[in-house]
Amino acid sequence: MQDDLAADATAAAPIVDPAHARPHTTRDEYRSAVEQARAAAAAYYAGEQNLLDDADYDALYARIVASEREHPQWRTGDSPTAVVGTVGGDVEHSSPMLSIGNVFNSEGLRDWAAKLDRTLDRPVTRYTVEPKIDGLAIAVRYTEGRLVQIATRGNGYTGEDVTSQARLIAGLPQRLSAPVTIEIRGEVYMTDTDFAKGCDLRLAHGEPVFANPRSAAAGSLRAQRVYDVPLSFMAYAAHGVPAEHAHSHSAVIEHLGTLGVATTAQSSAGLAVCADIDEVTAAVAALGARRGELGFGIDGVVVKADLTTDQDQAGYSTRAPRWGIAYKFPADTRTTTLLRIDVQVGRTGVITPVAVLEPVQVGGVVVTSATLHNFTDLQRRDVRAGDTVYIRRAGDVIPEITGAVPDARPADAEAFSPPEHCPRCGGDIDRSNLRWRCARGRACGEKATLLYYTSRDAMDIEGLGDKILDALLAAGHITDAADLYALDVPTLAAMDRLGTVSATNLVNSIAATKTRPLSRVLTGLGIRMTGRTLSRRIARHFGTMDAILAATPAEWEQVDGIGSERATVILAELAEVAPLIAKLAAHGVNMTEPTGAVSTAATSAETSLPLRRPDGSPMTVVVTGSVPGLTRNQGNEAVEELGGKSSGSVSSKTDFVVVGDGAGSKATKAADLGLPILNADKFAQLLTAHRTGDHTTTTEILTTLTPA
């Protein structure tokens, strides 16, 4: 996580921090904003289609705060700064369910901690850091271990009784493991998997898809339907905990776990106990880096003073506890306008609908396009050009459209019509699978396929550019990659703009690629659901093309990163390109991986590789910046040659980061997470030592790994 997320804001990102927001110029503008915020909050707490996405609501709220700070006489009792929500209910809470204050960068977090220290007149004893679940807050009452009532947060003082929906909620048992009387507070939410299931259920029953997991959870908790949508619960507080378990927040959460209730500590996000604000900042960054890997949505991190004595001494303001704060992440779900729907044809003939969007910042990144998955899904969701759509992006996930705002659809918006014929070649379309494909397959994209085969990341054929390929294809000299190796100097010299010297150089350049390793050949073939990294992994696992072609589905699933679904696609792809592979082999193209890189199992030779753990598993390494003597891809290949697993993103699962000249945000993130760093010069020395068999030097270099 960058130190200051707001520093990366662009025109596409609303200002959500009140400290930087612009106040309204008139009282009427302020009142209009309050009314808009109240309406949006009512829809939000009711779990309906959102009137505003999170970022736009936060920006609206920030301007209201700024206006009330500038003009305190404008503030009214119905301001969103004065109330939690707008929807109350029949259940009175045992104590108010207050909101929590927000900060938006590490500077704000440190300012909050310093203020808390001043309030206590001493440093906070310790902190906890846990995920801020993007769900619906509820209070759950147990009497002698039996669940008796569930109430929504409502307006903070009274809530709605939703006890009848308890059967839907995983992590919230009907009976506790002990006959205690207790009130547990937490969030009802929807996991990513359950959100997808819920949307499918909605579509199957003729209803529009959910806007996002949060509104899906809130709406489903209240709804009485003929079908059940799965929900989950995670506890973050409790009242009535025995004194021996109530001395700290972390102890309360641990106790709830022993009662059988799902808690933040048991989740994939975990609960961190930190000694000081430096550890807090590192824990926040670590959780932010893993945001897209959790399997459920979080919109920030909650930081609390852990000890109950610290909390009691700090107390509450009129609206929120002083001993807790929420560090808000950039919104990973936004709304924007769908400008048009394009149809793209990939090099393997796969035909895909792609949404072109009004630029919007989602999760800290400006998004201008998003996946629409496939035509069947697009028609079921009925997303149209002109719609206001929800864009979701968690972590490094490709942006996707999760649905449209029905009430915002223009009157003249027309349903999308899928193509009748391949947009590239005009041929028939194979609609037998969810992902449509040109019936000509790879032949449809022969030029794109050839360009990929000859690219630097694949076979790296120098001198064979776009125009020469066009001429060769037009003249009928080539139809696939194997035909390149049959080209001779007279044929090429006779072509426009190619003399004998250039033709000779090109023939030699093509011939030189025959000795490229198998991993490069696999990359050049462009097998669907693989790429450079996975191609290297496959080549190293099997060693030869013959072994690859003979492998069974079960053997494919032994390759790191390949499951049954991917194995099925890869096997089908290999069967399709088998004739091309045979032609390449007949022309003398190498079909083996260098012996030092071949590995079919966690053998003793494999475990002795520098970047292998004793159990044979690879270390995860990120290379950022330049490594002396290596290109970017060669740097990644070197990681795998050394036995490691190359990754393009830094996270808490990264073992260490290689940092060279020109390193950027990845080096910064490594520093934030406190990951070990290896200088690029040392990494180059490590590679040389490994290749020369100098095991003493490799060991010495790896012992120099130091935290950022």
XYZ file of C-alpha atoms in Angstrom:
708
model
C 0.000 0.000 0.000
C 1.341 3.394 -0.915
C 1.858 5.806 1.961
C -0.665 8.237 0.594
C -3.351 6.795 -1.617
C -4.819 10.225 -2.219
C -1.601 11.332 -3.897
C -2.441 9.106 -6.865
C -5.888 10.626 -7.364
C -6.840 11.810 -10.831
C -9.783 13.671 -12.281
C -11.543 10.302 -12.399
C -11.343 9.962 -8.609
C -13.684 11.897 -6.295
C -12.226 13.579 -3.205
C -13.380 11.468 -0.269
C -11.230 12.957 2.499
C -13.065 15.844 4.268
C -9.701 17.476 4.942
C -9.317 18.129 1.209
C -12.960 18.581 0.217
C -14.394 21.885 -1.014
C -17.318 23.283 1.020
C -20.574 24.236 -0.679
C -20.926 27.883 -1.630
C -24.568 28.301 -0.560
C -26.839 26.885 2.107
C -29.204 25.596 -0.579
C -26.380 23.567 -2.141
C -25.571 22.171 1.279
C -29.231 21.214 1.962
C -29.492 19.551 -1.451
C -26.371 17.525 -0.681
C -27.811 16.465 2.700
C -31.047 15.323 1.051
C -29.114 13.397 -1.600
C -26.941 11.764 1.052
C -29.973 10.815 3.156
C -31.705 9.219 0.161
C -28.543 7.318 -0.757
C -28.090 6.163 2.855
C -31.699 4.944 2.995
C -31.162 2.838 -0.114
C -27.781 1.646 1.194
C -29.086 0.473 4.565
C -32.166 -1.082 2.956
C -29.981 -3.105 0.593
C -31.627 -1.806 -2.561
C -29.900 -0.810 -5.792
C -27.351 1.792 -4.759
C -28.185 5.388 -5.653
C -24.498 6.284 -5.297
C -21.426 4.082 -5.292
C -19.210 4.147 -2.204
C -16.698 6.643 -3.547
C -19.336 9.103 -4.731
C -21.182 8.852 -1.398
C -17.932 9.381 0.511
C -17.176 12.421 -1.682
C -20.662 13.820 -1.028
C -20.239 13.208 2.707
C -16.794 14.849 2.642
C -18.248 18.053 1.153
C -21.011 18.065 3.778
C -18.395 17.783 6.530
C -16.331 20.552 4.937
C -19.413 22.771 4.665
C -20.380 22.210 8.306
C -16.833 22.966 9.376
C -16.871 26.208 7.378
C -20.488 27.131 8.258
C -21.458 25.418 11.541
C -24.762 27.324 11.586
C -25.905 25.334 8.519
C -25.743 21.975 10.299
C -29.144 20.366 10.838
C -30.334 17.407 12.865
C -30.874 15.218 9.798
C -27.335 15.670 8.498
C -25.580 12.344 7.797
C -22.846 13.583 10.146
C -25.379 13.474 12.981
C -27.064 10.124 12.359
C -25.890 6.654 11.410
C -28.681 5.647 9.047
C -32.244 6.470 8.150
C -34.019 3.167 8.637
C -34.859 2.268 12.226
C -36.946 -0.648 13.429
C -38.757 -2.300 16.294
C -35.666 -3.653 18.070
C -33.931 -1.292 20.477
C -30.207 -1.863 20.727
C -28.727 -2.570 24.155
C -26.205 0.198 23.407
C -25.905 2.402 20.308
C -24.311 0.816 17.237
C -22.136 3.788 16.404
C -20.187 4.350 13.236
C -16.405 4.743 13.212
C -14.243 7.599 11.975
C -12.272 7.372 8.738
C -8.759 8.157 7.570
C -7.523 7.802 4.013
C -3.733 7.569 4.212
C -0.953 6.681 6.625
C -0.504 10.334 7.620
C -4.111 10.433 8.805
C -3.612 7.147 10.625
C -0.557 8.467 12.465
C -2.373 11.701 13.320
C -5.219 9.676 14.841
C -2.753 7.586 16.889
C -0.972 10.697 18.137
C -4.287 12.254 19.170
C -5.243 9.061 20.998
C -1.925 9.125 22.870
C -2.648 12.703 23.920
C -6.134 11.698 25.095
C -4.652 8.930 27.239
C -1.713 11.121 28.274
C 0.514 8.148 27.440
C 1.199 5.822 24.502
C -1.465 3.264 23.590
C -0.467 -0.104 25.052
C -1.080 -2.010 21.806
C -3.354 -2.062 18.765
C -5.349 -4.536 16.697
C -5.719 -4.449 12.938
C -8.548 -6.340 11.229
C -10.533 -6.174 7.973
C -13.380 -3.721 7.531
C -15.943 -6.065 6.002
C -18.067 -4.535 3.259
C -21.391 -5.849 4.564
C -24.351 -5.081 6.801
C -23.855 -4.613 10.548
C -26.094 -6.683 12.836
C -26.517 -7.408 16.545
C -27.147 -11.047 17.501
C -28.534 -12.019 20.887
C -28.013 -15.431 22.467
C -29.760 -16.597 25.633
C -28.169 -19.566 27.400
C -26.359 -20.387 24.164
C -29.437 -20.308 21.907
C -29.851 -17.705 19.161
C -32.976 -15.691 19.958
C -32.784 -12.494 17.897
C -30.942 -10.791 15.041
C -31.395 -7.060 14.446
C -29.937 -4.812 11.779
C -27.979 -1.726 12.739
C -30.806 0.515 11.503
C -30.343 4.095 12.645
C -27.854 3.073 15.309
C -30.428 3.056 18.096
C -33.141 0.754 16.750
C -32.985 -1.880 14.068
C -35.115 -4.291 12.079
C -35.722 -7.860 13.292
C -34.331 -10.308 10.691
C -34.148 -13.400 12.903
C -36.120 -15.484 10.400
C -33.218 -15.293 7.949
C -30.691 -16.781 10.375
C -30.721 -20.107 8.520
C -28.983 -18.454 5.563
C -25.971 -17.173 7.488
C -22.802 -19.259 7.666
C -20.643 -18.565 10.716
C -23.606 -17.716 12.942
C -24.632 -20.926 14.770
C -28.127 -21.545 16.151
C -26.425 -22.758 19.341
C -23.128 -21.729 20.859
C -20.675 -24.248 22.243
C -21.442 -22.993 25.781
C -24.783 -21.971 27.388
C -23.906 -18.282 27.691
C -26.063 -15.169 27.380
C -24.303 -12.715 25.121
C -24.828 -10.125 22.364
C -22.483 -10.455 19.393
C -21.996 -7.759 16.797
C -20.569 -8.199 13.355
C -21.139 -8.037 9.616
C -23.315 -10.113 7.318
C -21.615 -10.252 3.936
C -21.404 -12.273 0.752
C -18.233 -14.023 -0.395
C -17.094 -13.611 -3.989
C -18.167 -17.184 -4.767
C -21.571 -16.755 -3.149
C -22.076 -13.440 -4.934
C -21.647 -15.214 -8.278
C -24.067 -17.947 -7.159
C -26.543 -15.327 -5.950
C -26.458 -13.489 -9.283
C -27.068 -16.758 -11.146
C -30.025 -17.523 -8.863
C -31.469 -14.076 -9.490
C -31.150 -14.458 -13.244
C -32.655 -17.938 -13.138
C -35.738 -16.498 -11.401
C -36.093 -13.634 -13.872
C -34.679 -10.946 -11.584
C -31.838 -8.493 -12.308
C -28.389 -9.347 -10.965
C -27.220 -7.829 -7.695
C -25.436 -4.495 -7.924
C -22.574 -5.608 -5.665
C -21.934 -8.064 -2.813
C -22.774 -5.503 -0.121
C -26.245 -4.627 -1.407
C -26.770 -8.316 -2.211
C -26.144 -9.243 1.424
C -28.284 -6.423 2.811
C -31.207 -7.107 0.497
C -31.076 -10.875 0.952
C -31.095 -10.566 4.731
C -34.474 -8.836 4.545
C -36.043 -10.584 1.577
C -38.441 -13.515 1.745
C -37.818 -15.421 -1.468
C -38.596 -18.807 -2.950
C -34.860 -19.403 -3.162
C -32.089 -18.959 -0.602
C -29.052 -16.782 -1.286
C -26.009 -17.837 0.772
C -24.684 -15.329 3.315
C -21.821 -15.270 5.807
C -21.123 -13.611 9.153
C -18.002 -12.300 10.817
C -17.972 -11.013 14.414
C -16.024 -7.921 15.462
C -17.391 -7.171 18.988
C -19.547 -8.513 21.827
C -21.333 -7.435 25.013
C -21.658 -9.706 28.023
C -18.292 -11.443 27.694
C -16.975 -12.868 30.998
C -14.351 -10.686 32.651
C -11.554 -13.213 32.109
C -12.044 -12.833 28.328
C -12.902 -9.135 28.246
C -9.557 -7.507 29.087
C -8.815 -6.798 25.429
C -10.441 -6.739 22.017
C -8.214 -9.568 20.789
C -9.232 -11.698 23.789
C -12.939 -11.047 23.106
C -12.532 -12.123 19.478
C -10.627 -15.253 20.535
C -13.405 -16.120 23.007
C -16.098 -15.728 20.345
C -14.188 -18.151 18.165
C -14.274 -20.779 20.922
C -18.067 -20.368 21.070
C -18.321 -21.393 17.421
C -18.857 -17.939 15.911
C -16.908 -16.884 12.818
C -14.567 -13.990 13.592
C -12.159 -11.695 11.826
C -9.271 -13.577 13.451
C -10.372 -16.846 11.812
C -10.801 -15.308 8.361
C -8.261 -15.259 5.540
C -7.601 -11.617 6.482
C -6.785 -12.378 10.113
C -6.452 -10.090 13.121
C -3.032 -8.585 13.828
C -1.915 -7.414 17.283
C 0.624 -4.578 16.956
C 2.938 -2.991 19.510
C 3.080 0.477 17.932
C 1.850 2.579 15.051
C 4.766 1.499 12.818
C 3.618 -2.103 13.107
C 0.043 -0.950 12.501
C 1.041 0.823 9.279
C 2.863 -2.301 8.063
C -0.123 -4.512 8.921
C -2.497 -2.177 7.077
C -0.237 -2.259 4.012
C -0.004 -6.056 4.166
C -3.777 -6.460 4.309
C -4.237 -3.941 1.513
C -1.833 -5.908 -0.677
C -3.880 -9.075 -0.101
C -7.231 -7.391 -0.648
C -7.957 -9.194 -3.909
C -6.980 -12.613 -2.527
C -9.324 -12.772 0.487
C -12.397 -14.185 -1.248
C -14.679 -11.477 0.160
C -14.931 -7.718 -0.065
C -13.301 -5.302 2.355
C -13.404 -1.541 1.974
C -10.699 -0.809 4.498
C -9.008 -1.818 7.726
C -10.197 -1.177 11.292
C -7.547 -0.201 13.830
C -8.391 -0.296 17.548
C -6.673 0.170 20.856
C -6.581 -3.437 22.015
C -6.781 -3.157 25.804
C -10.187 -2.529 27.366
C -8.584 -0.124 29.864
C -7.296 2.024 26.988
C -10.708 1.979 25.334
C -12.503 2.918 28.543
C -10.134 5.792 29.198
C -10.375 7.120 25.618
C -14.170 6.928 25.546
C -16.471 8.120 22.766
C -17.319 11.257 20.875
C -20.978 11.956 20.088
C -20.737 9.800 16.973
C -17.842 7.343 17.203
C -15.323 5.729 19.563
C -12.087 7.647 20.008
C -10.154 4.384 20.407
C -10.907 3.083 16.906
C -10.502 4.291 13.334
C -11.153 2.929 9.835
C -8.427 3.224 7.201
C -10.458 3.432 3.978
C -9.133 1.866 0.777
C -9.992 3.288 -2.652
C -13.418 1.963 -3.682
C -13.222 -1.305 -5.654
C -16.768 -0.852 -6.974
C -17.758 2.303 -8.843
C -20.424 3.439 -11.267
C -19.734 4.921 -14.669
C -21.276 5.130 -18.143
C -20.960 2.252 -20.599
C -20.108 4.088 -23.823
C -20.238 1.134 -26.196
C -19.665 -2.601 -26.478
C -16.823 -3.701 -28.757
C -16.193 -7.207 -30.038
C -12.591 -8.430 -30.029
C -11.097 -11.466 -31.739
C -8.016 -12.962 -30.097
C -5.118 -14.597 -31.867
C -6.610 -18.054 -31.208
C -9.978 -16.993 -32.656
C -11.804 -16.439 -29.346
C -14.489 -13.740 -29.755
C -15.136 -11.592 -26.689
C -17.413 -8.647 -25.858
C -15.576 -5.776 -24.172
C -17.123 -2.743 -22.472
C -15.693 0.671 -23.331
C -16.272 2.973 -20.348
C -16.251 6.580 -19.335
C -12.927 6.685 -17.394
C -13.383 6.040 -13.693
C -10.944 5.330 -10.867
C -11.573 1.938 -9.285
C -9.319 0.584 -6.550
C -6.727 3.280 -7.219
C -6.524 2.573 -10.980
C -8.214 4.490 -13.817
C -10.362 2.022 -15.749
C -11.504 2.646 -19.343
C -12.628 -0.862 -20.319
C -13.921 -3.975 -18.605
C -14.634 -7.590 -19.391
C -18.167 -8.701 -20.209
C -17.113 -12.380 -19.999
C -19.117 -13.894 -22.858
C -22.143 -13.226 -25.055
C -24.469 -15.552 -23.178
C -23.720 -13.810 -19.891
C -24.030 -10.388 -21.552
C -27.490 -11.200 -22.916
C -28.670 -12.596 -19.571
C -27.517 -9.480 -17.738
C -28.944 -7.201 -20.451
C -26.258 -4.533 -20.136
C -26.578 -1.846 -22.832
C -24.609 1.056 -24.241
C -25.640 4.183 -22.360
C -26.286 2.319 -19.110
C -24.877 3.451 -15.790
C -22.977 0.336 -14.746
C -21.225 -0.996 -11.684
C -17.518 -1.668 -12.210
C -15.745 -3.943 -9.779
C -12.030 -4.374 -9.346
C -10.494 -6.052 -6.308
C -6.745 -6.060 -6.024
C -5.214 -6.940 -9.385
C -8.364 -8.540 -10.752
C -9.379 -7.516 -14.285
C -12.196 -4.957 -14.047
C -15.641 -6.432 -14.659
C -19.181 -5.127 -14.985
C -21.384 -6.642 -12.295
C -24.641 -5.021 -13.384
C -26.458 -1.868 -14.434
C -28.595 0.686 -12.597
C -32.079 -0.011 -14.082
C -33.588 3.375 -13.290
C -30.722 5.207 -15.008
C -31.133 3.522 -18.411
C -31.703 5.976 -21.305
C -35.061 5.577 -23.066
C -33.351 4.894 -26.399
C -30.869 2.280 -25.098
C -30.935 -0.761 -27.383
C -30.187 -4.348 -26.425
C -26.826 -5.566 -27.687
C -26.913 -7.839 -30.733
C -24.125 -10.446 -30.812
C -22.281 -10.828 -34.125
C -23.663 -13.265 -36.694
C -20.248 -13.793 -38.267
C -16.638 -13.468 -37.153
C -15.826 -9.737 -37.031
C -12.301 -10.357 -38.308
C -12.713 -12.735 -41.244
C -16.463 -12.900 -41.783
C -16.501 -16.654 -41.237
C -18.811 -18.806 -39.153
C -18.773 -18.706 -35.351
C -18.510 -21.795 -33.173
C -21.080 -21.251 -30.395
C -20.769 -24.684 -28.796
C -18.990 -23.263 -25.722
C -19.665 -20.236 -23.532
C -16.644 -18.545 -25.073
C -17.469 -18.218 -28.765
C -14.734 -18.791 -31.284
C -14.249 -18.249 -34.981
C -14.802 -21.584 -36.727
C -11.432 -21.089 -38.464
C -9.737 -21.016 -35.064
C -6.136 -19.860 -35.245
C -6.302 -19.539 -39.019
C -8.582 -16.534 -38.533
C -5.840 -14.677 -36.723
C -2.894 -16.021 -38.667
C -1.088 -12.677 -38.724
C -1.662 -12.064 -34.989
C -0.503 -15.626 -34.287
C 2.649 -15.157 -36.360
C 3.429 -11.809 -34.766
C 3.152 -13.409 -31.344
C 5.389 -16.343 -32.377
C 8.083 -13.996 -33.663
C 7.857 -11.525 -30.760
C 10.686 -10.858 -28.335
C 8.924 -12.694 -25.512
C 8.566 -15.831 -27.662
C 11.014 -16.838 -30.442
C 12.443 -13.328 -30.881
C 13.061 -13.290 -34.660
C 14.925 -10.104 -35.513
C 14.064 -8.288 -38.725
C 10.664 -9.910 -39.248
C 8.213 -7.079 -38.802
C 4.612 -6.324 -39.534
C 5.047 -5.297 -43.192
C 7.210 -8.259 -44.160
C 4.681 -10.643 -42.603
C 1.898 -8.951 -44.571
C 3.859 -9.426 -47.784
C 4.700 -13.061 -47.030
C 1.063 -13.871 -46.234
C -0.217 -12.028 -49.321
C 2.225 -13.869 -51.553
C 1.229 -17.222 -50.060
C 4.789 -17.996 -48.932
C 3.664 -18.750 -45.353
C 0.493 -19.920 -43.633
C 1.897 -20.775 -40.188
C 5.019 -20.408 -38.065
C 6.641 -23.578 -39.421
C 6.639 -22.149 -42.960
C 9.067 -19.461 -41.797
C 11.815 -22.089 -41.583
C 11.287 -23.077 -45.234
C 11.990 -19.571 -46.505
C 15.196 -19.150 -48.521
C 17.264 -16.188 -49.666
C 16.086 -16.136 -53.332
C 12.422 -16.120 -52.279
C 12.912 -13.282 -49.819
C 15.299 -11.294 -52.035
C 12.661 -11.218 -54.783
C 10.209 -9.425 -52.490
C 9.725 -5.675 -52.498
C 12.198 -3.746 -50.269
C 14.271 -6.870 -49.511
C 17.631 -7.260 -51.158
C 20.043 -10.164 -50.932
C 21.793 -8.871 -47.817
C 18.572 -8.271 -45.883
C 17.142 -11.583 -47.056
C 20.278 -13.426 -45.903
C 20.175 -11.753 -42.504
C 16.507 -12.665 -42.065
C 17.022 -16.298 -43.047
C 19.908 -16.527 -40.572
C 17.817 -14.850 -37.868
C 15.008 -17.351 -38.374
C 17.429 -20.303 -38.380
C 19.015 -19.103 -35.133
C 15.707 -19.570 -33.302
C 15.780 -23.332 -33.856
C 17.909 -23.658 -30.718
C 15.551 -21.694 -28.463
C 14.440 -23.678 -25.368
C 11.131 -25.527 -25.341
C 9.608 -22.899 -23.039
C 10.037 -20.277 -25.787
C 8.395 -22.574 -28.353
C 5.448 -23.152 -26.022
C 5.113 -19.428 -25.471
C 5.207 -18.815 -29.221
C 2.455 -21.355 -29.848
C 0.139 -19.174 -27.756
C -1.700 -22.014 -26.031
C -4.874 -20.648 -24.439
C -4.822 -20.285 -20.638
C -1.021 -20.224 -20.585
C 1.503 -17.428 -20.907
C 5.225 -16.861 -20.604
C 5.465 -17.827 -16.949
C 3.249 -20.898 -17.150
C 4.931 -22.010 -20.396
C 8.285 -21.985 -18.610
C 6.770 -23.931 -15.734
C 5.281 -26.530 -18.096
C 8.536 -26.942 -20.029
C 10.531 -27.362 -16.845
C 8.012 -29.854 -15.457
C 7.851 -32.171 -18.489
C 11.225 -31.491 -20.090
C 10.313 -32.471 -23.673
C 7.511 -31.838 -26.127
C 6.957 -35.576 -26.453
C 6.296 -35.777 -22.702
C 3.939 -32.822 -22.927
C 1.910 -34.359 -25.757
C 1.755 -37.734 -24.007
C 0.743 -36.387 -20.576
C -2.628 -37.395 -19.132
C -5.047 -34.916 -17.527
C -3.978 -36.175 -14.094
C -0.323 -35.521 -14.948
C -1.166 -32.019 -16.148
C -2.780 -31.252 -12.807
C 0.568 -31.927 -11.131
C 1.932 -28.745 -12.722
C 1.842 -25.799 -10.344
C -1.011 -23.491 -11.345
C -2.949 -25.974 -13.504
C -6.273 -27.395 -12.349
C -8.694 -29.718 -14.093
C -10.472 -26.965 -16.037
C -7.275 -25.406 -17.332
C -5.808 -28.822 -18.116
C -8.833 -29.628 -20.300
C -8.390 -26.426 -22.320
C -4.629 -26.912 -22.698
C -5.051 -30.513 -23.879
C -7.600 -29.423 -26.485
C -5.275 -26.644 -27.634
C -2.308 -29.006 -27.938
C -4.385 -31.402 -30.004
C -5.268 -28.514 -32.321
C -1.658 -27.371 -32.792
C -0.161 -30.887 -32.911
C 0.280 -30.736 -36.736
C 2.094 -27.406 -36.386
C 4.323 -28.841 -33.647
C 5.197 -31.749 -35.933
C 6.060 -29.335 -38.781
C 8.263 -27.265 -36.471
C 10.075 -30.385 -35.257
C 10.576 -31.521 -38.864
C 12.314 -28.205 -39.570
C 14.697 -28.867 -36.694
C 13.155 -26.574 -34.061
C 14.299 -27.641 -30.578
C 11.650 -29.439 -28.520
C 13.467 -29.871 -25.201
C 14.146 -27.687 -22.201
C 17.805 -27.326 -21.095
C 18.701 -30.133 -18.697
C 19.458 -27.793 -15.799
C 15.940 -26.417 -15.931
C 14.074 -29.713 -16.373
C 12.140 -30.937 -13.372
C 9.406 -33.549 -13.297
C 9.138 -33.801 -9.509
C 10.621 -32.494 -6.292
C 13.852 -34.461 -6.733
C 16.996 -33.969 -4.685
C 18.475 -31.984 -7.581
C 15.443 -29.727 -7.553
C 15.473 -29.097 -3.822
C 19.143 -28.105 -4.079
C 18.301 -25.211 -6.392
C 19.005 -21.898 -4.617
C 15.390 -20.708 -4.608
C 13.847 -23.994 -3.492
C 12.722 -24.711 0.028
C 13.694 -28.015 1.680
C 10.322 -29.523 0.730
C 10.935 -28.695 -2.940
C 8.426 -25.839 -3.134
C 9.590 -22.687 -4.940
C 10.176 -19.332 -3.316
C 8.044 -16.516 -4.762
C 10.242 -13.733 -6.122
C 9.401 -10.395 -7.762
C 11.956 -8.689 -10.013
C 11.526 -4.924 -10.379
C 13.909 -2.604 -12.186
C 16.770 -3.688 -14.420
C 19.116 -6.590 -13.700
C 22.612 -6.234 -15.219
C 22.922 -8.282 -18.412
C 19.268 -9.383 -18.470
C 16.085 -8.166 -20.087
C 12.900 -8.009 -18.018
C 11.731 -11.419 -19.204
C 15.195 -12.910 -18.790
C 15.110 -11.710 -15.193
C 11.870 -13.620 -14.628
C 13.284 -16.644 -16.421
C 16.344 -16.490 -14.182
C 14.131 -16.708 -11.089
C 12.662 -19.939 -12.419
C 16.044 -21.266 -13.516
C 17.142 -20.817 -9.899
C 14.141 -22.848 -8.768
C 11.851 -19.982 -7.765
C 8.412 -18.854 -8.872
C 8.371 -15.506 -10.652
C 5.521 -13.167 -9.761
C 4.449 -9.861 -11.232
C 2.935 -8.454 -8.035
C 4.222 -7.889 -4.523
C 2.204 -9.297 -1.625
C 2.718 -10.694 1.841
C 3.282 -14.090 0.191
C 6.369 -12.808 -1.649
C 9.590 -14.316 -0.264
C 11.842 -11.492 -1.467
C 12.070 -8.742 -4.093
C 14.962 -8.141 -6.496
C 15.385 -4.377 -6.848
C 17.394 -2.785 -9.651
C 17.740 0.598 -11.344
C 14.382 2.061 -12.345
C 12.407 0.136 -9.720
C 9.076 1.761 -8.986
C 5.962 1.076 -6.942
C 6.805 -2.596 -6.382
C 9.924 -1.603 -4.472
C 7.850 0.853 -2.449
C 5.269 -1.803 -1.650
C 8.044 -4.209 -0.627
C 9.337 -1.552 1.765
C 5.832 -1.002 3.182
C 5.451 -4.742 3.787
C 8.943 -5.099 5.246
C 9.906 -7.789 2.720
C 13.519 -8.911 2.227
C 15.344 -7.131 -0.620
C 18.096 -8.455 -2.908
C 20.071 -5.925 -4.912
C 19.921 -6.595 -8.681
C 23.726 -6.799 -8.902
C 23.707 -9.508 -6.231
C 20.939 -11.331 -8.095
C 23.066 -11.336 -11.268
C 25.975 -12.735 -9.234
C 23.651 -15.377 -7.778
C 22.673 -16.495 -11.276
C 26.300 -16.658 -12.425
C 27.320 -18.614 -9.331
C 24.504 -21.104 -9.872
C 25.418 -21.639 -13.522
C 29.080 -22.221 -12.649
C 28.266 -24.537 -9.738
C 29.661 -22.136 -7.116
C 27.355 -23.234 -4.269
C 29.360 -21.373 -1.616
C 28.708 -18.036 -3.306
C 24.996 -18.740 -3.834
C 24.625 -19.510 -0.132
C 26.540 -16.389 0.882
C 24.436 -14.153 -1.372
C 21.137 -15.505 -0.070
C 22.249 -14.886 3.509
C 22.562 -11.180 2.646
C 18.806 -10.858 2.163
C 17.731 -7.994 4.382
C 14.357 -6.478 5.260
C 13.409 -3.341 3.318
